[in-house]
mmCIF file of C-alpha atoms (C1' of nucleotides) in Angstrom:
data_model
loop_
_atom_site.group_PDB
_atom_site.id
_atom_site.type_symbol
_atom_site.label_atom_id
_atom_site.label_comp_id
_atom_site.label_asym_id
_atom_site.label_seq_id
_atom_site.Cartn_x
_atom_site.Cartn_y
_atom_site.Cartn_z
ATOM 1 C CA MET A 354 -176.559 -162.366 7.844
ATOM 2 C CA ARG A 355 -173.134 -161.441 6.570
ATOM 3 C CA ASP A 356 -173.234 -164.198 3.974
ATOM 4 C CA ASP A 357 -176.607 -162.979 2.740
ATOM 5 C CA ALA A 358 -175.279 -159.448 2.440
ATOM 6 C CA VAL A 359 -172.261 -160.593 0.464
ATOM 7 C CA THR A 360 -174.379 -162.819 -1.780
ATOM 8 C CA GLY A 361 -176.840 -159.980 -2.340
ATOM 9 C CA HIS A 362 -174.049 -157.623 -3.291
ATOM 10 C CA GLU A 363 -172.705 -160.144 -5.793
ATOM 11 C CA THR A 364 -176.136 -160.703 -7.303
ATOM 12 C CA ALA A 365 -176.613 -156.952 -7.760
ATOM 13 C CA HIS A 366 -173.184 -156.734 -9.364
ATOM 14 C CA ILE A 367 -174.022 -159.485 -11.815
ATOM 15 C CA LEU A 368 -177.250 -157.713 -12.759
ATOM 16 C CA LEU A 369 -175.485 -154.379 -13.233
ATOM 17 C CA GLY A 370 -172.890 -156.028 -15.448
ATOM 18 C CA TRP A 371 -175.613 -157.644 -17.509
ATOM 19 C CA TYR A 372 -177.435 -154.315 -17.764
ATOM 20 C CA ASP A 373 -174.280 -152.559 -18.985
ATOM 21 C CA ARG A 374 -174.172 -155.010 -21.883
ATOM 22 C CA HIS A 375 -177.880 -155.449 -22.626
ATOM 23 C CA ALA A 376 -179.813 -152.344 -21.509
ATOM 24 C CA ARG A 377 -182.669 -151.659 -23.909
ATOM 25 C CA ASP A 378 -182.759 -148.275 -25.601
ATOM 26 C CA LEU A 379 -186.005 -146.689 -24.411
ATOM 27 C CA PRO A 380 -187.096 -143.105 -25.097
ATOM 28 C CA TRP A 381 -187.251 -142.168 -21.407
ATOM 29 C CA ARG A 382 -184.075 -143.929 -20.427
ATOM 30 C CA VAL A 383 -180.596 -142.482 -19.862
ATOM 31 C CA GLY A 384 -178.435 -145.513 -20.549
ATOM 32 C CA PRO A 385 -175.613 -146.736 -18.325
ATOM 33 C CA ALA A 386 -172.911 -145.215 -20.556
ATOM 34 C CA ASP A 387 -174.432 -141.713 -20.415
ATOM 35 C CA ARG A 388 -175.120 -142.053 -16.697
ATOM 36 C CA ALA A 389 -171.456 -142.913 -16.155
ATOM 37 C CA ARG A 390 -170.651 -139.544 -17.774
ATOM 38 C CA GLY A 391 -172.809 -137.812 -15.205
ATOM 39 C CA ILE A 392 -175.878 -137.292 -17.407
ATOM 40 C CA ARG A 393 -178.976 -137.309 -15.199
ATOM 41 C CA PRO A 394 -182.481 -138.137 -16.361
ATOM 42 C CA ASP A 395 -185.102 -135.353 -16.230
ATOM 43 C CA PRO A 396 -187.319 -136.117 -13.203
ATOM 44 C CA TYR A 397 -190.380 -134.929 -15.144
ATOM 45 C CA ARG A 398 -189.747 -137.495 -17.868
ATOM 46 C CA VAL A 399 -188.985 -140.244 -15.385
ATOM 47 C CA TRP A 400 -192.225 -139.489 -13.562
ATOM 48 C CA LEU A 401 -194.273 -139.334 -16.780
ATOM 49 C CA SER A 402 -192.871 -142.617 -18.073
ATOM 50 C CA GLU A 403 -193.307 -144.410 -14.745
ATOM 51 C CA VAL A 404 -196.946 -143.360 -14.452
ATOM 52 C CA MET A 405 -197.612 -144.472 -18.024
ATOM 53 C CA LEU A 406 -195.868 -147.789 -17.351
ATOM 54 C CA GLN A 407 -198.086 -148.647 -14.373
ATOM 55 C CA GLN A 408 -199.720 -151.949 -15.390
ATOM 56 C CA THR A 409 -198.943 -151.092 -18.998
ATOM 57 C CA THR A 410 -196.479 -152.550 -21.482
ATOM 58 C CA VAL A 411 -193.503 -150.691 -22.938
ATOM 59 C CA ALA A 412 -194.920 -151.215 -26.436
ATOM 60 C CA ALA A 413 -198.187 -149.512 -25.512
ATOM 61 C CA VAL A 414 -196.488 -146.613 -23.726
ATOM 62 C CA ARG A 415 -193.886 -145.621 -26.298
ATOM 63 C CA GLY A 416 -196.113 -143.600 -28.637
ATOM 64 C CA TYR A 417 -198.015 -141.932 -25.817
ATOM 65 C CA TYR A 418 -194.777 -140.886 -24.154
ATOM 66 C CA GLU A 419 -193.472 -139.357 -27.391
ATOM 67 C CA ARG A 420 -196.690 -137.408 -27.963
ATOM 68 C CA PHE A 421 -196.920 -136.154 -24.371
ATOM 69 C CA THR A 422 -193.338 -134.942 -24.237
ATOM 70 C CA ALA A 423 -193.705 -133.243 -27.644
ATOM 71 C CA LEU A 424 -196.899 -131.470 -26.574
ATOM 72 C CA TRP A 425 -195.786 -130.713 -23.007
ATOM 73 C CA PRO A 426 -191.971 -130.679 -22.658
ATOM 74 C CA THR A 427 -191.973 -129.566 -19.007
ATOM 75 C CA VAL A 428 -194.120 -130.113 -15.959
ATOM 76 C CA GLY A 429 -195.147 -126.466 -16.202
ATOM 77 C CA ASP A 430 -196.456 -126.993 -19.728
ATOM 78 C CA LEU A 431 -198.465 -130.004 -18.607
ATOM 79 C CA ALA A 432 -199.818 -128.165 -15.570
ATOM 80 C CA ALA A 433 -201.091 -125.387 -17.844
ATOM 81 C CA ALA A 434 -202.796 -127.769 -20.297
ATOM 82 C CA ASP A 435 -206.564 -128.106 -20.681
ATOM 83 C CA ASP A 436 -207.975 -131.115 -18.860
ATOM 84 C CA ALA A 437 -209.932 -132.310 -21.886
ATOM 85 C CA ARG A 438 -206.853 -132.102 -24.079
ATOM 86 C CA VAL A 439 -204.819 -134.243 -21.687
ATOM 87 C CA MET A 440 -207.598 -136.785 -21.201
ATOM 88 C CA GLY A 441 -207.956 -136.986 -24.981
ATOM 89 C CA GLU A 442 -204.254 -137.654 -25.439
ATOM 90 C CA TRP A 443 -204.419 -140.369 -22.763
ATOM 91 C CA ALA A 444 -207.415 -142.036 -24.436
ATOM 92 C CA GLY A 445 -206.694 -145.670 -25.261
ATOM 93 C CA LEU A 446 -203.978 -146.115 -22.647
ATOM 94 C CA GLY A 447 -206.406 -147.149 -19.898
ATOM 95 C CA TYR A 448 -206.629 -146.644 -16.147
ATOM 96 C CA TYR A 449 -207.824 -143.083 -16.627
ATOM 97 C CA ALA A 450 -207.419 -142.151 -12.964
ATOM 98 C CA ARG A 451 -203.738 -142.004 -13.887
ATOM 99 C CA ALA A 452 -204.398 -139.113 -16.268
ATOM 100 C CA ARG A 453 -206.540 -137.240 -13.751
ATOM 101 C CA ASN A 454 -203.849 -137.688 -11.087
ATOM 102 C CA LEU A 455 -201.160 -136.775 -13.607
ATOM 103 C CA LEU A 456 -202.719 -133.334 -13.964
ATOM 104 C CA LYS A 457 -203.231 -132.953 -10.216
ATOM 105 C CA CYS A 458 -199.626 -133.897 -9.575
ATOM 106 C CA ALA A 459 -198.264 -131.614 -12.307
ATOM 107 C CA ARG A 460 -200.210 -128.688 -10.838
ATOM 108 C CA VAL A 461 -198.901 -129.330 -7.337
ATOM 109 C CA VAL A 462 -195.318 -129.564 -8.593
ATOM 110 C CA ALA A 463 -195.600 -126.538 -10.897
ATOM 111 C CA GLY A 464 -197.708 -124.465 -8.524
ATOM 112 C CA ASP A 465 -196.489 -125.309 -5.023
ATOM 113 C CA LEU A 466 -193.018 -126.764 -5.517
ATOM 114 C CA GLY A 467 -191.487 -124.326 -7.971
ATOM 115 C CA GLY A 468 -191.586 -126.843 -10.813
ATOM 116 C CA ARG A 469 -189.215 -129.252 -9.092
ATOM 117 C CA PHE A 470 -190.134 -132.791 -8.094
ATOM 118 C CA PRO A 471 -189.307 -133.866 -4.518
ATOM 119 C CA ASP A 472 -186.047 -135.841 -4.420
ATOM 120 C CA THR A 473 -186.966 -138.458 -1.816
ATOM 121 C CA ALA A 474 -189.315 -141.426 -2.059
ATOM 122 C CA GLU A 475 -191.107 -140.345 1.102
ATOM 123 C CA ALA A 476 -191.956 -136.910 -0.282
ATOM 124 C CA LEU A 477 -192.816 -138.243 -3.742
ATOM 125 C CA ARG A 478 -195.220 -140.678 -2.142
ATOM 126 C CA ASP A 479 -197.442 -137.774 -1.037
ATOM 127 C CA LEU A 480 -198.174 -136.685 -4.606
ATOM 128 C CA PRO A 481 -201.350 -137.795 -6.450
ATOM 129 C CA GLY A 482 -200.910 -141.003 -8.437
ATOM 130 C CA ILE A 483 -197.521 -141.820 -6.910
ATOM 131 C CA GLY A 484 -197.572 -144.973 -4.802
ATOM 132 C CA PRO A 485 -194.787 -147.087 -3.293
ATOM 133 C CA TYR A 486 -193.492 -148.387 -6.618
ATOM 134 C CA THR A 487 -193.440 -145.083 -8.504
ATOM 135 C CA ALA A 488 -191.970 -143.149 -5.569
ATOM 136 C CA ALA A 489 -189.110 -145.628 -5.256
ATOM 137 C CA ALA A 490 -188.547 -145.716 -9.021
ATOM 138 C CA ILE A 491 -188.331 -141.928 -9.395
ATOM 139 C CA ALA A 492 -186.135 -141.591 -6.299
ATOM 140 C CA ALA A 493 -183.751 -144.272 -7.545
ATOM 141 C CA ILE A 494 -183.656 -143.393 -11.249
ATOM 142 C CA ALA A 495 -183.831 -139.591 -11.114
ATOM 143 C CA PHE A 496 -182.195 -138.897 -7.748
ATOM 144 C CA ASP A 497 -179.829 -141.826 -7.092
ATOM 145 C CA ARG A 498 -181.563 -142.863 -3.889
ATOM 146 C CA PRO A 499 -180.975 -146.510 -2.913
ATOM 147 C CA GLU A 500 -184.686 -147.338 -2.728
ATOM 148 C CA THR A 501 -186.036 -150.826 -3.266
ATOM 149 C CA VAL A 502 -188.226 -150.849 -6.350
ATOM 150 C CA VAL A 503 -190.864 -153.582 -6.360
ATOM 151 C CA ASP A 504 -193.075 -154.131 -9.360
ATOM 152 C CA GLY A 505 -194.477 -157.264 -10.982
ATOM 153 C CA ASN A 506 -191.146 -158.028 -12.629
ATOM 154 C CA VAL A 507 -189.244 -157.784 -9.365
ATOM 155 C CA GLU A 508 -191.790 -159.996 -7.607
ATOM 156 C CA ARG A 509 -191.430 -162.628 -10.305
ATOM 157 C CA VAL A 510 -187.634 -162.527 -10.308
ATOM 158 C CA MET A 511 -187.501 -162.768 -6.486
ATOM 159 C CA ALA A 512 -190.060 -165.578 -6.369
ATOM 160 C CA ARG A 513 -187.857 -167.592 -8.706
ATOM 161 C CA LEU A 514 -184.471 -166.613 -7.349
ATOM 162 C CA PHE A 515 -185.520 -167.642 -3.819
ATOM 163 C CA ALA A 516 -188.091 -170.302 -4.828
ATOM 164 C CA VAL A 517 -190.921 -168.619 -2.931
ATOM 165 C CA GLU A 518 -193.909 -170.925 -3.331
ATOM 166 C CA THR A 519 -196.386 -168.890 -1.311
ATOM 167 C CA PRO A 520 -198.992 -167.553 -3.744
ATOM 168 C CA LEU A 521 -199.418 -163.846 -4.479
ATOM 169 C CA PRO A 522 -200.652 -161.580 -3.048
ATOM 170 C CA ALA A 523 -199.838 -163.216 0.304
ATOM 171 C CA ALA A 524 -196.170 -163.474 -0.712
ATOM 172 C CA LYS A 525 -195.752 -159.748 -1.308
ATOM 173 C CA SER A 526 -194.026 -158.905 1.976
ATOM 174 C CA ALA A 527 -191.585 -161.806 1.681
ATOM 175 C CA LEU A 528 -190.758 -160.898 -1.925
ATOM 176 C CA ARG A 529 -190.198 -157.272 -0.953
ATOM 177 C CA ALA A 530 -187.826 -158.374 1.823
ATOM 178 C CA HIS A 531 -185.820 -160.452 -0.646
ATOM 179 C CA ALA A 532 -185.689 -157.517 -3.057
ATOM 180 C CA ALA A 533 -184.531 -155.183 -0.282
ATOM 181 C CA GLY A 534 -181.728 -157.590 0.588
ATOM 182 C CA LEU A 535 -180.338 -157.341 -2.943
ATOM 183 C CA THR A 536 -180.659 -153.585 -3.467
ATOM 184 C CA PRO A 537 -177.176 -152.028 -3.746
ATOM 185 C CA LYS A 538 -176.107 -148.617 -2.495
ATOM 186 C CA VAL A 539 -174.405 -147.867 -5.793
ATOM 187 C CA ARG A 540 -176.150 -147.179 -9.111
ATOM 188 C CA PRO A 541 -179.627 -147.717 -7.639
ATOM 189 C CA GLY A 542 -181.372 -146.390 -10.751
ATOM 190 C CA ASP A 543 -179.483 -148.673 -13.123
ATOM 191 C CA TYR A 544 -180.026 -151.574 -10.749
ATOM 192 C CA ALA A 545 -183.791 -151.023 -10.549
ATOM 193 C CA GLN A 546 -184.042 -150.905 -14.318
ATOM 194 C CA ALA A 547 -181.770 -153.932 -14.630
ATOM 195 C CA VAL A 548 -184.088 -156.149 -12.550
ATOM 196 C CA MET A 549 -187.140 -154.926 -14.425
ATOM 197 C CA ASP A 550 -185.422 -155.445 -17.788
ATOM 198 C CA LEU A 551 -184.418 -158.942 -16.744
ATOM 199 C CA GLY A 552 -188.044 -159.686 -15.854
ATOM 200 C CA ALA A 553 -189.324 -158.182 -19.087
ATOM 201 C CA THR A 554 -186.884 -159.878 -21.442
ATOM 202 C CA ILE A 555 -185.500 -163.062 -19.827
ATOM 203 C CA CYS A 556 -187.296 -163.959 -16.609
ATOM 204 C CA THR A 557 -190.654 -163.690 -18.391
ATOM 205 C CA PRO A 558 -193.963 -164.978 -16.990
ATOM 206 C CA LYS A 559 -194.680 -167.896 -19.340
ATOM 207 C CA SER A 560 -191.449 -169.392 -20.608
ATOM 208 C CA PRO A 561 -188.392 -167.869 -18.940
ATOM 209 C CA ALA A 562 -185.159 -167.989 -20.938
ATOM 210 C CA CYS A 563 -183.155 -169.575 -18.120
ATOM 211 C CA GLY A 564 -180.533 -170.747 -20.606
ATOM 212 C CA ILE A 565 -179.261 -167.200 -21.135
ATOM 213 C CA CYS A 566 -180.059 -165.786 -17.692
ATOM 214 C CA PRO A 567 -177.126 -164.173 -15.885
ATOM 215 C CA LEU A 568 -178.600 -165.291 -12.553
ATOM 216 C CA ARG A 569 -179.039 -168.919 -13.573
ATOM 217 C CA PRO A 570 -176.307 -170.259 -11.252
ATOM 218 C CA ARG A 571 -177.926 -168.611 -8.227
ATOM 219 C CA CYS A 572 -181.600 -169.278 -9.037
ATOM 220 C CA ALA A 573 -183.281 -171.702 -6.613
ATOM 221 C CA ALA A 574 -186.329 -172.258 -8.817
ATOM 222 C CA ARG A 575 -184.164 -173.054 -11.817
ATOM 223 C CA ALA A 576 -182.249 -175.605 -9.761
ATOM 224 C CA THR A 577 -185.434 -177.550 -9.029
ATOM 225 C CA GLY A 578 -187.058 -176.923 -12.407
ATOM 226 C CA ILE A 579 -190.049 -174.933 -11.157
ATOM 227 C CA ALA A 580 -189.139 -171.463 -12.479
ATOM 228 C CA ALA A 581 -191.959 -171.287 -15.013
ATOM 229 C CA ALA A 582 -194.520 -172.159 -12.331
ATOM 230 C CA LEU A 583 -193.539 -169.189 -10.149
ATOM 231 C CA PRO A 584 -194.809 -166.928 -8.844
ATOM 232 C CA ARG A 585 -197.923 -168.836 -7.831
ATOM 233 C CA ARG A 586 -201.122 -166.839 -7.644
ATOM 234 C CA SER A 587 -204.347 -167.178 -5.741
ATOM 235 C CA PRO A 588 -207.283 -168.105 -7.988
ATOM 236 C CA LYS A 589 -208.988 -165.159 -9.643
ATOM 237 C CA THR A 590 -212.663 -164.411 -9.282
ATOM 238 C CA PRO A 591 -214.594 -164.920 -12.541
ATOM 239 C CA LYS A 592 -215.768 -161.876 -14.483
ATOM 240 C CA PRO A 593 -219.541 -161.368 -14.708
ATOM 241 C CA VAL A 594 -221.203 -160.202 -17.932
ATOM 242 C CA ARG A 595 -222.862 -156.790 -17.865
ATOM 243 C CA ARG A 596 -225.032 -155.279 -20.558
ATOM 244 C CA GLY A 597 -225.820 -151.736 -21.588
ATOM 245 C CA VAL A 598 -227.238 -149.522 -24.332
ATOM 246 C CA VAL A 599 -225.515 -146.528 -25.912
ATOM 247 C CA TYR A 600 -226.984 -143.912 -28.230
ATOM 248 C CA VAL A 601 -225.294 -142.235 -31.163
ATOM 249 C CA ALA A 602 -227.228 -139.131 -32.223
ATOM 250 C CA ARG A 603 -226.038 -137.345 -35.352
ATOM 251 C CA ARG A 604 -227.342 -133.894 -36.067
ATOM 252 C CA MET A 605 -228.008 -133.000 -39.721
ATOM 253 C CA ASP A 606 -224.989 -130.687 -39.667
ATOM 254 C CA GLY A 607 -222.793 -133.638 -38.721
ATOM 255 C CA ALA A 608 -222.409 -132.912 -35.010
ATOM 256 C CA LEU A 609 -222.445 -135.906 -32.661
ATOM 257 C CA LEU A 610 -223.912 -136.086 -29.167
ATOM 258 C CA LEU A 611 -221.264 -136.938 -26.555
ATOM 259 C CA GLU A 612 -220.907 -136.472 -22.844
ATOM 260 C CA ARG A 613 -218.071 -136.029 -20.379
ATOM 261 C CA ARG A 614 -218.248 -138.886 -17.873
ATOM 262 C CA PRO A 615 -218.197 -138.125 -14.132
ATOM 263 C CA ASP A 616 -214.750 -137.526 -12.714
ATOM 264 C CA SER A 617 -214.689 -140.699 -10.633
ATOM 265 C CA GLY A 618 -215.390 -144.327 -11.398
ATOM 266 C CA LEU A 619 -215.078 -146.280 -14.617
ATOM 267 C CA LEU A 620 -213.702 -144.195 -17.515
ATOM 268 C CA GLY A 621 -213.908 -141.189 -15.190
ATOM 269 C CA GLY A 622 -213.320 -137.860 -16.903
ATOM 270 C CA MET A 623 -213.407 -139.368 -20.383
ATOM 271 C CA LEU A 624 -215.632 -138.579 -23.346
ATOM 272 C CA GLY A 625 -218.320 -141.134 -24.162
ATOM 273 C CA TRP A 626 -221.688 -141.808 -25.756
ATOM 274 C CA PRO A 627 -224.697 -141.256 -23.507
ATOM 275 C CA GLY A 628 -226.431 -144.456 -22.495
ATOM 276 C CA SER A 629 -227.873 -146.719 -19.851
ATOM 277 C CA ASP A 630 -226.235 -148.023 -16.745
ATOM 278 C CA TRP A 631 -224.310 -151.262 -17.208
ATOM 279 C CA GLY A 632 -225.812 -154.250 -15.423
ATOM 280 C CA ASP A 633 -228.017 -157.291 -15.745
ATOM 281 C CA ASN A 634 -230.991 -155.716 -17.499
ATOM 282 C CA PRO A 635 -230.276 -152.119 -18.497
ATOM 283 C CA ALA A 636 -233.196 -149.704 -18.836
ATOM 284 C CA ASP A 637 -233.734 -147.790 -22.059
ATOM 285 C CA ALA A 638 -232.320 -144.299 -21.493
ATOM 286 C CA PRO A 639 -232.296 -142.252 -24.729
ATOM 287 C CA PRO A 640 -230.700 -138.820 -24.280
ATOM 288 C CA LEU A 641 -233.357 -137.190 -26.480
ATOM 289 C CA GLU A 642 -236.579 -138.018 -28.317
ATOM 290 C CA ALA A 643 -235.795 -139.419 -31.733
ATOM 291 C CA ASP A 644 -236.520 -142.257 -34.108
ATOM 292 C CA TRP A 645 -233.905 -144.628 -32.696
ATOM 293 C CA ARG A 646 -232.958 -147.673 -34.681
ATOM 294 C CA ASP A 647 -230.973 -150.635 -33.416
ATOM 295 C CA LEU A 648 -227.687 -151.192 -35.150
ATOM 296 C CA PRO A 649 -226.986 -154.819 -36.052
ATOM 297 C CA GLY A 650 -224.324 -156.475 -33.959
ATOM 298 C CA GLU A 651 -223.021 -155.332 -30.597
ATOM 299 C CA VAL A 652 -219.873 -154.005 -29.010
ATOM 300 C CA ARG A 653 -218.006 -156.436 -26.793
ATOM 301 C CA HIS A 654 -215.373 -155.234 -24.409
ATOM 302 C CA THR A 655 -213.657 -156.721 -21.364
ATOM 303 C CA PHE A 656 -212.673 -154.548 -18.431
ATOM 304 C CA THR A 657 -210.556 -155.630 -15.499
ATOM 305 C CA HIS A 658 -213.474 -157.054 -13.568
ATOM 306 C CA PHE A 659 -216.367 -157.637 -16.006
ATOM 307 C CA HIS A 660 -217.300 -158.376 -19.591
ATOM 308 C CA LEU A 661 -219.478 -155.774 -21.288
ATOM 309 C CA ARG A 662 -221.911 -156.180 -24.180
ATOM 310 C CA LEU A 663 -223.283 -152.949 -25.565
ATOM 311 C CA ALA A 664 -226.277 -152.558 -27.849
ATOM 312 C CA VAL A 665 -225.949 -149.485 -30.058
ATOM 313 C CA ARG A 666 -228.882 -147.294 -31.136
ATOM 314 C CA ALA A 667 -228.546 -144.527 -33.688
ATOM 315 C CA ALA A 668 -230.662 -141.624 -34.879
ATOM 316 C CA GLU A 669 -230.498 -138.652 -37.228
ATOM 317 C CA VAL A 670 -231.880 -135.546 -35.534
ATOM 318 C CA PRO A 671 -232.685 -131.983 -36.639
ATOM 319 C CA GLU A 672 -230.150 -129.202 -36.217
ATOM 320 C CA THR A 673 -232.459 -127.603 -33.669
ATOM 321 C CA SER A 674 -232.269 -130.610 -31.338
ATOM 322 C CA THR A 675 -231.326 -130.171 -27.746
ATOM 323 C CA ALA A 676 -230.358 -133.072 -25.504
ATOM 324 C CA ARG A 677 -231.134 -133.947 -21.907
ATOM 325 C CA ARG A 678 -227.565 -135.131 -21.483
ATOM 326 C CA GLY A 679 -224.248 -134.298 -23.073
ATOM 327 C CA ALA A 680 -223.507 -131.819 -25.838
ATOM 328 C CA PHE A 681 -223.268 -131.909 -29.615
ATOM 329 C CA LEU A 682 -219.694 -131.739 -30.863
ATOM 330 C CA SER A 683 -219.044 -130.630 -34.442
ATOM 331 C CA ALA A 684 -216.844 -132.683 -36.715
ATOM 332 C CA ALA A 685 -214.114 -130.095 -36.127
ATOM 333 C CA GLU A 686 -214.390 -130.443 -32.352
ATOM 334 C CA PHE A 687 -214.637 -134.232 -32.210
ATOM 335 C CA ARG A 688 -211.631 -136.489 -32.588
ATOM 336 C CA PRO A 689 -212.453 -140.216 -32.433
ATOM 337 C CA SER A 690 -208.988 -140.713 -30.927
ATOM 338 C CA ASP A 691 -210.186 -138.792 -27.842
ATOM 339 C CA LEU A 692 -212.473 -141.726 -26.970
ATOM 340 C CA PRO A 693 -211.557 -144.534 -24.604
ATOM 341 C CA THR A 694 -211.366 -147.836 -26.445
ATOM 342 C CA VAL A 695 -214.823 -149.169 -25.598
ATOM 343 C CA MET A 696 -216.392 -145.922 -26.866
ATOM 344 C CA ARG A 697 -214.160 -146.013 -29.913
ATOM 345 C CA LYS A 698 -215.532 -149.477 -30.695
ATOM 346 C CA VAL A 699 -219.052 -148.008 -30.602
ATOM 347 C CA PHE A 700 -218.000 -145.250 -32.992
ATOM 348 C CA ASP A 701 -216.429 -147.771 -35.374
ATOM 349 C CA LEU A 702 -219.577 -149.930 -35.388
ATOM 350 C CA TRP A 703 -221.766 -146.879 -36.062
ATOM 351 C CA ARG A 704 -219.470 -145.411 -38.717
ATOM 352 C CA ASP A 705 -219.382 -148.656 -40.657
ATOM 353 C CA GLN A 706 -223.162 -148.855 -40.971
ATOM 354 C CA PRO A 707 -224.571 -148.121 -44.434
ATOM 355 C CA SER A 708 -227.029 -145.228 -44.155
ATOM 356 C CA PRO A 709 -229.807 -143.742 -46.293
ATOM 357 C CA TRP A 710 -228.363 -140.303 -45.501
ATOM 358 C CA GLY A 711 -224.980 -141.136 -46.903
ATOM 359 C CA ARG A 712 -223.250 -140.765 -43.584
ATOM 360 C CA ALA A 713 -220.398 -142.957 -44.737
ATOM 361 C CA GLU A 714 -219.266 -140.104 -47.034
ATOM 362 C CA THR A 715 -218.867 -137.528 -44.268
ATOM 363 C "C1'" DA B 761 -207.597 -156.658 2.999
ATOM 364 C "C1'" DA B 762 -210.153 -156.651 -0.856
ATOM 365 C "C1'" DT B 763 -211.938 -154.464 -4.682
ATOM 366 C "C1'" DA B 764 -212.226 -151.040 -8.545
ATOM 367 C "C1'" DC B 765 -209.864 -149.552 -12.231
ATOM 368 C "C1'" DG B 766 -208.328 -150.403 -19.150
ATOM 369 C "C1'" DT B 767 -206.194 -152.172 -22.699
ATOM 370 C "C1'" DG B 768 -203.644 -155.019 -26.012
ATOM 371 C "C1'" DG B 769 -200.675 -158.905 -26.937
ATOM 372 C "C1'" DC B 770 -199.849 -163.620 -26.413
ATOM 373 C "C1'" DC B 771 -200.826 -168.581 -26.689
ATOM 374 C "C1'" DT C 78 -211.644 -167.855 -28.424
ATOM 375 C "C1'" DG C 79 -210.754 -166.662 -23.845
ATOM 376 C "C1'" DG C 80 -207.841 -166.366 -19.916
ATOM 377 C "C1'" DC C 81 -203.504 -164.554 -18.442
ATOM 378 C "C1'" DC C 82 -200.674 -160.828 -17.608
ATOM 379 C "C1'" DA C 83 -198.158 -155.993 -17.688
ATOM 380 C "C1'" DA C 84 -192.794 -150.835 -14.784
ATOM 381 C "C1'" DG C 85 -199.746 -150.081 -9.513
ATOM 382 C "C1'" DT C 86 -202.742 -146.713 -7.045
ATOM 383 C "C1'" DA C 87 -206.718 -145.322 -4.416
ATOM 384 C "C1'" DT C 88 -210.017 -146.336 -1.211
#
DNA sequence: AATACGTGGCC
DNA sequence: TGGCCAAGTAT
């Protein structure tokens, strides 16, 4: 026990030393030098970045984080924002329940908590969209709480450091226990980011750079040459193919027919083209009577758990048209960047079609 | 516990 | 080209 504690302390110290020399400069990060001067990160920005980073790469998040913080510098600003505006700014980042919960959480913090985030992991955990990882990360980084932060990086680093050969997800509890044994009481925020940085830059999934790893001398998987094979994972279930039909109706004044998707489920709360259900043999479901024509080609898109192939039908309709579903948005009201990626692909396919009405010019 | 939930980069 | 994977959460 005592030996483990001493070894864990030394491992944490090595990681902190490495982090002091190699910490990446990220927009949401207060680096080790500034932290040593007593500069504390803004909990709102820590929270925003951590939610954006859930299952999402740093490269993808960077631009979104810059735009969100420019538009909404405080949690009060975000809480007061229009839902559609926030969903539109999140478009393309994926996992849209995050954006819906982001607004819910901002409104609880701004409305019920005086604009201040809770300063413990336990209390943070009760907020919408904040789970075990995010609660621990905010508590450690923003509030100096010695919480154990466990994300995919930490699981990978622990699996290798301790040569855990049990496949994920069964290994989760053992990996968490190893991570907890290493977590220091000092500089918990820097430590959490150090392990994640190590996982993101050196202890990478495919070909870990063991040659320059500060933990190389203590890594059990490296010693036996199996680092790259860890962590093992249970076999994944294959993705089925689903099909669907979407309809792009353009009014003569240029307005396009779009609908707000239901608040739950796939792409919940996002703007999209009306269409059929997605399944084996989708039924024709035009949102209004029109002379629909099939566009050549199709839109292919892969979600987490299925492949989608969408047929696209288009029509030009009179200005007096009314639709059974959705609403016509004028060119001034419609920003293609408000669409989730699969719907953006539909727009791109439609826009690139030559048309007898000269649509390509507008 | 298992499944639903996005997207883009990498090899 | 297609599968893998990423700073997970909700149910």
